Amino acid sequence: MVNNTDLFFVEDDIDFAFIMENAVQELKNEVSIQIVQNGRESLDILTQMAIENFKPKLILLDLNLPGLSGIDLLKEIRDLPYFRYMPIVLFSTSANPKDIKAALEFGANAYVTKPSGYLNLVICLQSIYDFWFVQHSTLD
C-alpha cells in the first residue's frame, strides 16, 4: 500500500473532521489529509506506515480523544523509533497551560489552539502549512 498522506490528523469529532477536510482544500498548495477518529486505530496505521517506510509530513493530534488521549497517543508515537523525530502538533480547543505543558513535555513540537470560525481555521492551517511544510526542516 503506497501512502501519499501529507497531514495525518487524529480527531474524534466527525463534524470538525469534515470542516477540517474542507478547510485543507482551501490552502494555497495541495495537501493530502488522512483523518483517523481514535488513538488505537491511528497507532495501527502509523505502525503500518513505518513498515512501509513512509512518513506523513506532519501529525496533528486532538487532545481530548476517547480511550487513548492525545497526550497518551503522543507518548506512544514517540516510543516508535521510526517517528521519534516526526513533527507532531497538538491541536485542541483547550488553552489550559497544564495541557500545553504536558504536550510539550511529552514530545509535541508545538501546541495550537483550534481557532473559532471557518475562515480563522483556514488562516491557521495556512500558517501551519507555511511553517511545517515550507520553512521547517526535518530529519528523515
mmCIF file of N, CA and C in Angstrom, residues 1-60:
data_model
loop_
_atom_site.group_PDB
_atom_site.id
_atom_site.type_symbol
_atom_site.label_atom_id
_atom_site.label_comp_id
_atom_site.label_asym_id
_atom_site.label_seq_id
_atom_site.Cartn_x
_atom_site.Cartn_y
_atom_site.Cartn_z
ATOM 1 N N MET A 1 0.842 -1.184 0.000
ATOM 2 C CA MET A 1 0.000 0.000 0.000
ATOM 3 C C MET A 1 0.885 1.245 0.000
ATOM 4 N N VAL A 2 0.807 2.032 -1.033
ATOM 5 C CA VAL A 2 1.576 3.266 -1.106
ATOM 6 C C VAL A 2 0.721 4.383 -0.517
ATOM 7 N N ASN A 3 1.312 5.137 0.381
ATOM 8 C CA ASN A 3 0.583 6.198 1.056
ATOM 9 C C ASN A 3 1.173 7.537 0.643
ATOM 10 N N ASN A 4 0.330 8.493 0.367
ATOM 11 C CA ASN A 4 0.827 9.815 -0.004
ATOM 12 C C ASN A 4 0.280 10.895 0.926
ATOM 13 N N THR A 5 -0.008 10.526 2.161
ATOM 14 C CA THR A 5 -0.575 11.460 3.122
ATOM 15 C C THR A 5 0.443 12.519 3.523
ATOM 16 N N ASP A 6 0.059 13.773 3.400
ATOM 17 C CA ASP A 6 0.890 14.870 3.891
ATOM 18 C C ASP A 6 0.585 15.162 5.358
ATOM 19 N N LEU A 7 -0.693 15.209 5.671
ATOM 20 C CA LEU A 7 -1.161 15.589 7.001
ATOM 21 C C LEU A 7 -1.973 14.447 7.599
ATOM 22 N N PHE A 8 -1.497 13.926 8.719
ATOM 23 C CA PHE A 8 -2.177 12.841 9.428
ATOM 24 C C PHE A 8 -2.847 13.467 10.646
ATOM 25 N N PHE A 9 -4.172 13.456 10.678
ATOM 26 C CA PHE A 9 -4.936 14.167 11.704
ATOM 27 C C PHE A 9 -5.781 13.188 12.496
ATOM 28 N N VAL A 10 -5.598 13.187 13.810
ATOM 29 C CA VAL A 10 -6.389 12.321 14.683
ATOM 30 C C VAL A 10 -7.414 13.202 15.388
ATOM 31 N N GLU A 11 -8.679 12.981 15.066
ATOM 32 C CA GLU A 11 -9.778 13.827 15.550
ATOM 33 C C GLU A 11 -11.038 12.981 15.681
ATOM 34 N N ASP A 12 -11.620 12.939 16.878
ATOM 35 C CA ASP A 12 -12.802 12.118 17.099
ATOM 36 C C ASP A 12 -14.111 12.819 16.748
ATOM 37 N N ASP A 13 -14.115 14.123 16.646
ATOM 38 C CA ASP A 13 -15.327 14.883 16.335
ATOM 39 C C ASP A 13 -15.555 14.848 14.822
ATOM 40 N N ILE A 14 -16.544 14.079 14.404
ATOM 41 C CA ILE A 14 -16.802 13.877 12.975
ATOM 42 C C ILE A 14 -17.111 15.197 12.269
ATOM 43 N N ASP A 15 -17.872 16.054 12.929
ATOM 44 C CA ASP A 15 -18.221 17.339 12.316
ATOM 45 C C ASP A 15 -16.980 18.204 12.102
ATOM 46 N N PHE A 16 -16.121 18.271 13.116
ATOM 47 C CA PHE A 16 -14.904 19.073 12.955
ATOM 48 C C PHE A 16 -13.985 18.452 11.905
ATOM 49 N N ALA A 17 -13.931 17.126 11.862
ATOM 50 C CA ALA A 17 -13.094 16.452 10.860
ATOM 51 C C ALA A 17 -13.547 16.836 9.446
ATOM 52 N N PHE A 18 -14.858 16.893 9.241
ATOM 53 C CA PHE A 18 -15.404 17.283 7.937
ATOM 54 C C PHE A 18 -15.027 18.730 7.608
ATOM 55 N N ILE A 19 -15.172 19.614 8.588
ATOM 56 C CA ILE A 19 -14.808 21.021 8.399
ATOM 57 C C ILE A 19 -13.316 21.139 8.081
ATOM 58 N N MET A 20 -12.521 20.380 8.808
ATOM 59 C CA MET A 20 -11.066 20.399 8.610
ATOM 60 C C MET A 20 -10.703 19.943 7.193
ATOM 61 N N GLU A 21 -11.357 18.887 6.754
ATOM 62 C CA GLU A 21 -11.091 18.366 5.411
ATOM 63 C C GLU A 21 -11.380 19.435 4.352
ATOM 64 N N ASN A 22 -12.473 20.156 4.523
ATOM 65 C CA ASN A 22 -12.811 21.234 3.588
ATOM 66 C C ASN A 22 -11.832 22.395 3.690
ATOM 67 N N ALA A 23 -11.442 22.747 4.905
ATOM 68 C CA ALA A 23 -10.510 23.863 5.104
ATOM 69 C C ALA A 23 -9.155 23.569 4.463
ATOM 70 N N VAL A 24 -8.701 22.330 4.559
ATOM 71 C CA VAL A 24 -7.417 21.942 3.957
ATOM 72 C C VAL A 24 -7.463 22.138 2.439
ATOM 73 N N GLN A 25 -8.615 21.904 1.836
ATOM 74 C CA GLN A 25 -8.752 22.079 0.384
ATOM 75 C C GLN A 25 -8.635 23.543 -0.034
ATOM 76 N N GLU A 26 -8.785 24.455 0.908
ATOM 77 C CA GLU A 26 -8.698 25.885 0.603
ATOM 78 C C GLU A 26 -7.280 26.441 0.712
ATOM 79 N N LEU A 27 -6.337 25.615 1.119
ATOM 80 C CA LEU A 27 -4.958 26.084 1.244
ATOM 81 C C LEU A 27 -4.395 26.421 -0.135
ATOM 82 N N LYS A 28 -3.387 27.270 -0.150
ATOM 83 C CA LYS A 28 -2.782 27.710 -1.409
ATOM 84 C C LYS A 28 -2.116 26.557 -2.150
ATOM 85 N N ASN A 29 -1.648 25.567 -1.405
ATOM 86 C CA ASN A 29 -0.997 24.405 -2.003
ATOM 87 C C ASN A 29 -1.819 23.162 -1.703
ATOM 88 N N GLU A 30 -1.725 22.189 -2.588
ATOM 89 C CA GLU A 30 -2.470 20.952 -2.388
ATOM 90 C C GLU A 30 -1.855 20.151 -1.244
ATOM 91 N N VAL A 31 -2.696 19.732 -0.322
ATOM 92 C CA VAL A 31 -2.269 18.945 0.830
ATOM 93 C C VAL A 31 -3.212 17.757 0.954
ATOM 94 N N SER A 32 -2.640 16.564 0.996
ATOM 95 C CA SER A 32 -3.476 15.387 1.216
ATOM 96 C C SER A 32 -3.595 15.160 2.720
ATOM 97 N N ILE A 33 -4.802 14.868 3.163
ATOM 98 C CA ILE A 33 -5.060 14.688 4.587
ATOM 99 C C ILE A 33 -5.692 13.323 4.831
ATOM 100 N N GLN A 34 -5.239 12.684 5.881
ATOM 101 C CA GLN A 34 -5.849 11.438 6.334
ATOM 102 C C GLN A 34 -6.350 11.693 7.746
ATOM 103 N N ILE A 35 -7.642 11.454 7.963
ATOM 104 C CA ILE A 35 -8.237 11.689 9.271
ATOM 105 C C ILE A 35 -8.606 10.355 9.893
ATOM 106 N N VAL A 36 -8.155 10.169 11.120
ATOM 107 C CA VAL A 36 -8.441 8.953 11.880
ATOM 108 C C VAL A 36 -9.151 9.393 13.149
ATOM 109 N N GLN A 37 -10.159 8.618 13.567
ATOM 110 C CA GLN A 37 -11.013 9.080 14.654
ATOM 111 C C GLN A 37 -10.638 8.598 16.045
ATOM 112 N N ASN A 38 -9.668 7.710 16.165
ATOM 113 C CA ASN A 38 -9.280 7.303 17.522
ATOM 114 C C ASN A 38 -7.806 6.942 17.584
ATOM 115 N N GLY A 39 -7.301 6.960 18.801
ATOM 116 C CA GLY A 39 -5.878 6.754 19.022
ATOM 117 C C GLY A 39 -5.377 5.375 18.662
ATOM 118 N N ARG A 40 -6.125 4.349 19.023
ATOM 119 C CA ARG A 40 -5.688 2.972 18.742
ATOM 120 C C ARG A 40 -5.571 2.729 17.247
ATOM 121 N N GLU A 41 -6.584 3.136 16.507
ATOM 122 C CA GLU A 41 -6.544 2.956 15.052
ATOM 123 C C GLU A 41 -5.384 3.743 14.448
ATOM 124 N N SER A 42 -5.153 4.949 14.953
ATOM 125 C CA SER A 42 -4.057 5.754 14.406
ATOM 126 C C SER A 42 -2.711 5.092 14.663
ATOM 127 N N LEU A 43 -2.549 4.460 15.832
ATOM 128 C CA LEU A 43 -1.296 3.740 16.105
ATOM 129 C C LEU A 43 -1.099 2.588 15.139
ATOM 130 N N ASP A 44 -2.183 1.867 14.841
ATOM 131 C CA ASP A 44 -2.097 0.766 13.872
ATOM 132 C C ASP A 44 -1.676 1.285 12.496
ATOM 133 N N ILE A 45 -2.272 2.384 12.076
ATOM 134 C CA ILE A 45 -1.952 2.950 10.763
ATOM 135 C C ILE A 45 -0.513 3.459 10.733
ATOM 136 N N LEU A 46 -0.095 4.145 11.788
ATOM 137 C CA LEU A 46 1.280 4.657 11.835
ATOM 138 C C LEU A 46 2.296 3.518 11.861
ATOM 139 N N THR A 47 1.975 2.452 12.565
ATOM 140 C CA THR A 47 2.864 1.281 12.581
ATOM 141 C C THR A 47 2.995 0.703 11.173
ATOM 142 N N GLN A 48 1.880 0.634 10.452
ATOM 143 C CA GLN A 48 1.918 0.141 9.073
ATOM 144 C C GLN A 48 2.730 1.087 8.187
ATOM 145 N N MET A 49 2.583 2.384 8.401
ATOM 146 C CA MET A 49 3.382 3.352 7.637
ATOM 147 C C MET A 49 4.873 3.122 7.872
ATOM 148 N N ALA A 50 5.243 2.856 9.121
ATOM 149 C CA ALA A 50 6.658 2.609 9.440
ATOM 150 C C ALA A 50 7.159 1.368 8.715
ATOM 151 N N ILE A 51 6.339 0.324 8.676
ATOM 152 C CA ILE A 51 6.712 -0.908 7.968
ATOM 153 C C ILE A 51 6.941 -0.606 6.487
ATOM 154 N N GLU A 52 6.104 0.265 5.930
ATOM 155 C CA GLU A 52 6.203 0.624 4.512
ATOM 156 C C GLU A 52 7.204 1.753 4.260
ATOM 157 N N ASN A 53 7.900 2.174 5.322
ATOM 158 C CA ASN A 53 8.910 3.226 5.215
ATOM 159 C C ASN A 53 8.321 4.532 4.679
ATOM 160 N N PHE A 54 7.171 4.902 5.207
ATOM 161 C CA PHE A 54 6.502 6.138 4.809
ATOM 162 C C PHE A 54 6.208 6.989 6.038
ATOM 163 N N LYS A 55 6.386 8.301 5.891
ATOM 164 C CA LYS A 55 6.020 9.241 6.948
ATOM 165 C C LYS A 55 5.182 10.361 6.345
ATOM 166 N N PRO A 56 4.109 10.734 7.033
ATOM 167 C CA PRO A 56 3.442 11.967 6.614
ATOM 168 C C PRO A 56 4.363 13.143 6.941
ATOM 169 N N LYS A 57 4.069 14.297 6.423
ATOM 170 C CA LYS A 57 4.914 15.462 6.724
ATOM 171 C C LYS A 57 4.637 16.024 8.114
ATOM 172 N N LEU A 58 3.401 15.821 8.606
ATOM 173 C CA LEU A 58 3.014 16.361 9.904
ATOM 174 C C LEU A 58 1.892 15.526 10.498
ATOM 175 N N ILE A 59 1.953 15.339 11.814
ATOM 176 C CA ILE A 59 0.869 14.695 12.549
ATOM 177 C C ILE A 59 0.215 15.754 13.429
ATOM 178 N N LEU A 60 -1.104 15.880 13.309
ATOM 179 C CA LEU A 60 -1.892 16.746 14.187
ATOM 180 C C LEU A 60 -2.729 15.849 15.088
#
